[in-house]
């Protein structure tokens, strides 16, 4: 059997969406999930921070007072370990497409913006399967914050403009595999077409029978 076909039966495709708050990740995850559903491709759409106990702890801290950078890092790592073990790895093992709204590059960018070393943060995440497609939606922090206000949300403690500038710079200057930095000011429909093409091109190679 062709190498890539045998890979399809043992491992799915992991697509991660990254970017600063208000970049449009959630909209694009929904659109991509819609396309996968229409095409009958087995998939799981998921997010970090998760709805588990570590995710809840992180969300509370975003409202009521942040943890130290180190404690925050440990909380995101606990949350991700659980997420990988219970959701991401099993779905990949079943050959599904896994679409994740934030993943370990958010740790590199956001905890990096708080002063931790990006190289160390990447190392700490070595347990997490690397994305086959990694989308960074890139926008100016001021625009992201404006979008957050427009949707009626109040910016939380993760969404301070100076930190978002630092996080954006880390996202833009990463040298990691399978990275696509896309202009988050583009029309959602145009972005969605671009992203769908990236994924379906990969699916055609990995699982030509679909
Ligand atoms: P967000 O995607 O806004 O989640 P929700 O909409 O459920 O509140 O994520 C919350 C914040 O967490 C966001 O500002 C980015 C931050 N974050 C990190 O700092 N490190 C990480 O590893 C992750 C996954 C998120």
Short mmCIF file of N, CA and C in Angstrom, two decimals, residues 20-88:
data_model
loop_
_atom_site.label_atom_id
_atom_site.label_comp_id
_atom_site.label_asym_id
_atom_site.label_seq_id
_atom_site.Cartn_x
_atom_site.Cartn_y
_atom_site.Cartn_z
N UNK A 20 -4.07 36.17 17.75
CA UNK A 20 -4.45 36.90 18.96
C UNK A 20 -5.97 36.96 19.06
N UNK A 21 -6.45 37.41 20.21
CA UNK A 21 -7.89 37.49 20.45
C UNK A 21 -8.53 38.43 19.41
N UNK A 22 -9.66 38.00 18.88
CA UNK A 22 -10.38 38.82 17.89
C UNK A 22 -9.88 38.61 16.47
N UNK A 23 -8.98 37.65 16.27
CA UNK A 23 -8.41 37.43 14.93
C UNK A 23 -9.38 36.71 13.99
N UNK A 24 -10.39 36.06 14.55
CA UNK A 24 -11.38 35.38 13.69
C UNK A 24 -11.25 33.86 13.68
N UNK A 25 -10.52 33.30 14.65
CA UNK A 25 -10.31 31.85 14.68
C UNK A 25 -11.61 31.08 14.79
N UNK A 26 -12.46 31.51 15.71
CA UNK A 26 -13.66 30.73 16.00
C UNK A 26 -14.58 30.69 14.77
N UNK A 27 -14.69 31.82 14.07
CA UNK A 27 -15.49 31.88 12.84
C UNK A 27 -14.94 30.89 11.82
N UNK A 28 -13.63 30.86 11.67
CA UNK A 28 -13.04 29.97 10.66
C UNK A 28 -13.15 28.50 11.06
N UNK A 29 -13.05 28.21 12.35
CA UNK A 29 -13.23 26.82 12.79
C UNK A 29 -14.65 26.36 12.44
N UNK A 30 -15.63 27.22 12.70
CA UNK A 30 -17.04 26.86 12.40
C UNK A 30 -17.22 26.63 10.91
N UNK A 31 -16.64 27.51 10.10
CA UNK A 31 -16.80 27.36 8.64
C UNK A 31 -16.15 26.06 8.16
N UNK A 32 -14.96 25.78 8.68
CA UNK A 32 -14.27 24.57 8.24
C UNK A 32 -15.04 23.33 8.69
N UNK A 33 -15.55 23.37 9.91
CA UNK A 33 -16.34 22.23 10.41
C UNK A 33 -17.56 22.03 9.52
N UNK A 34 -18.18 23.12 9.10
CA UNK A 34 -19.34 23.04 8.21
C UNK A 34 -18.98 22.34 6.90
N UNK A 35 -17.85 22.71 6.33
CA UNK A 35 -17.41 22.11 5.06
C UNK A 35 -17.12 20.61 5.23
N UNK A 36 -16.47 20.28 6.34
CA UNK A 36 -16.13 18.87 6.58
C UNK A 36 -17.41 18.05 6.74
N UNK A 37 -18.38 18.62 7.47
CA UNK A 37 -19.66 17.95 7.66
C UNK A 37 -20.35 17.70 6.32
N UNK A 38 -20.41 18.75 5.49
CA UNK A 38 -21.04 18.63 4.16
C UNK A 38 -20.41 17.53 3.32
N UNK A 39 -19.08 17.43 3.44
CA UNK A 39 -18.35 16.46 2.61
C UNK A 39 -18.31 15.07 3.23
N UNK A 40 -18.87 14.93 4.41
CA UNK A 40 -18.90 13.63 5.07
C UNK A 40 -17.53 13.16 5.56
N UNK A 41 -16.65 14.13 5.84
CA UNK A 41 -15.32 13.76 6.36
C UNK A 41 -15.43 13.64 7.88
N UNK A 42 -15.04 12.50 8.47
CA UNK A 42 -15.12 12.37 9.93
C UNK A 42 -14.17 13.37 10.60
N UNK A 43 -14.70 14.17 11.51
CA UNK A 43 -13.86 15.18 12.15
C UNK A 43 -14.31 15.44 13.58
N UNK A 44 -13.42 16.08 14.33
CA UNK A 44 -13.72 16.56 15.67
C UNK A 44 -13.27 18.01 15.71
N UNK A 45 -14.13 18.91 16.16
CA UNK A 45 -13.73 20.31 16.35
C UNK A 45 -13.66 20.56 17.85
N UNK A 46 -12.56 21.12 18.30
CA UNK A 46 -12.35 21.26 19.74
C UNK A 46 -11.58 22.54 20.01
N UNK A 47 -11.38 22.88 21.30
CA UNK A 47 -10.74 24.15 21.61
C UNK A 47 -9.92 24.11 22.89
N UNK A 48 -9.01 25.03 22.99
CA UNK A 48 -8.28 25.28 24.24
C UNK A 48 -8.38 26.78 24.54
N UNK A 49 -8.40 27.16 25.84
CA UNK A 49 -8.54 26.26 26.97
C UNK A 49 -9.83 25.45 26.86
N UNK A 50 -9.78 24.20 27.41
CA UNK A 50 -10.91 23.29 27.29
C UNK A 50 -12.00 23.63 28.31
N UNK A 51 -13.08 22.87 28.28
CA UNK A 51 -14.12 23.06 29.28
C UNK A 51 -13.88 22.20 30.53
N UNK A 52 -12.70 21.58 30.61
CA UNK A 52 -12.36 20.78 31.78
C UNK A 52 -11.99 21.64 32.98
N UNK A 53 -11.52 20.98 34.06
CA UNK A 53 -11.29 21.72 35.30
C UNK A 53 -10.12 22.71 35.16
N UNK A 54 -9.08 22.35 34.40
CA UNK A 54 -7.97 23.31 34.22
C UNK A 54 -8.42 24.49 33.37
N UNK A 55 -9.24 24.22 32.36
CA UNK A 55 -9.74 25.31 31.51
C UNK A 55 -10.58 26.28 32.34
N UNK A 56 -11.39 25.72 33.24
CA UNK A 56 -12.24 26.57 34.08
C UNK A 56 -11.38 27.46 34.98
N UNK A 57 -10.33 26.87 35.52
CA UNK A 57 -9.44 27.62 36.40
C UNK A 57 -8.78 28.79 35.64
N UNK A 58 -8.38 28.50 34.42
CA UNK A 58 -7.75 29.52 33.59
C UNK A 58 -8.74 30.65 33.28
N UNK A 59 -9.98 30.26 32.93
CA UNK A 59 -10.98 31.28 32.59
C UNK A 59 -11.31 32.16 33.79
N UNK A 60 -11.39 31.56 34.97
CA UNK A 60 -11.65 32.36 36.16
C UNK A 60 -10.53 33.37 36.35
N UNK A 61 -9.29 32.92 36.13
CA UNK A 61 -8.15 33.82 36.35
C UNK A 61 -8.16 34.97 35.35
N UNK A 62 -8.74 34.76 34.17
CA UNK A 62 -8.79 35.82 33.16
C UNK A 62 -9.71 36.95 33.62
N UNK A 63 -10.67 36.61 34.50
CA UNK A 63 -11.61 37.62 34.98
C UNK A 63 -11.16 38.25 36.28
N UNK A 64 -10.57 37.43 37.14
CA UNK A 64 -10.45 37.88 38.53
C UNK A 64 -9.03 38.07 39.02
N UNK A 65 -8.05 37.94 38.16
CA UNK A 65 -6.67 38.15 38.63
C UNK A 65 -5.81 37.02 38.12
N UNK A 66 -4.82 37.35 37.31
CA UNK A 66 -4.05 36.28 36.67
C UNK A 66 -3.08 35.62 37.62
N UNK A 67 -2.79 34.36 37.29
CA UNK A 67 -1.76 33.62 38.03
C UNK A 67 -0.40 34.18 37.62
N UNK A 68 0.64 33.77 38.31
CA UNK A 68 1.99 34.11 37.86
C UNK A 68 2.19 33.45 36.49
N UNK A 69 3.16 33.95 35.74
CA UNK A 69 3.39 33.39 34.40
C UNK A 69 3.69 31.90 34.49
N UNK A 70 4.45 31.51 35.50
CA UNK A 70 4.83 30.10 35.65
C UNK A 70 3.61 29.22 35.99
N UNK A 71 2.77 29.69 36.93
CA UNK A 71 1.57 28.91 37.30
C UNK A 71 0.62 28.81 36.11
N UNK A 72 0.54 29.91 35.39
CA UNK A 72 -0.35 29.93 34.22
C UNK A 72 0.15 28.91 33.18
N UNK A 73 1.46 28.90 32.97
CA UNK A 73 2.04 27.92 32.04
C UNK A 73 1.67 26.50 32.47
N UNK A 74 1.84 26.20 33.76
CA UNK A 74 1.56 24.85 34.23
C UNK A 74 0.08 24.51 34.03
N UNK A 75 -0.80 25.49 34.24
CA UNK A 75 -2.24 25.24 34.06
C UNK A 75 -2.54 24.92 32.60
N UNK A 76 -1.98 25.68 31.67
CA UNK A 76 -2.21 25.40 30.24
C UNK A 76 -1.62 24.03 29.87
N UNK A 77 -0.48 23.68 30.44
CA UNK A 77 0.12 22.37 30.12
C UNK A 77 -0.74 21.21 30.65
N UNK A 78 -1.25 21.37 31.88
CA UNK A 78 -2.16 20.33 32.43
C UNK A 78 -3.38 20.19 31.54
N UNK A 79 -3.95 21.34 31.17
CA UNK A 79 -5.16 21.34 30.35
C UNK A 79 -4.87 20.62 29.02
N UNK A 80 -3.72 20.95 28.43
CA UNK A 80 -3.37 20.36 27.12
C UNK A 80 -3.07 18.87 27.23
N UNK A 81 -2.40 18.46 28.29
CA UNK A 81 -2.11 17.01 28.45
C UNK A 81 -3.40 16.22 28.46
N UNK A 82 -4.37 16.74 29.24
CA UNK A 82 -5.67 16.08 29.34
C UNK A 82 -6.36 16.07 27.97
N UNK A 83 -6.30 17.20 27.30
CA UNK A 83 -6.96 17.36 26.00
C UNK A 83 -6.36 16.41 24.96
N UNK A 84 -5.03 16.35 24.92
CA UNK A 84 -4.37 15.45 23.97
C UNK A 84 -4.75 14.01 24.28
N UNK A 85 -4.68 13.64 25.57
CA UNK A 85 -4.90 12.23 25.94
C UNK A 85 -6.34 11.79 25.71
N UNK A 86 -7.30 12.69 25.98
CA UNK A 86 -8.70 12.25 25.96
C UNK A 86 -9.41 12.56 24.65
N UNK A 87 -8.96 13.58 23.93
CA UNK A 87 -9.69 13.99 22.71
C UNK A 87 -8.80 13.91 21.46
N UNK A 88 -7.68 14.59 21.47
CA UNK A 88 -6.92 14.77 20.22
C UNK A 88 -6.28 13.46 19.76
#
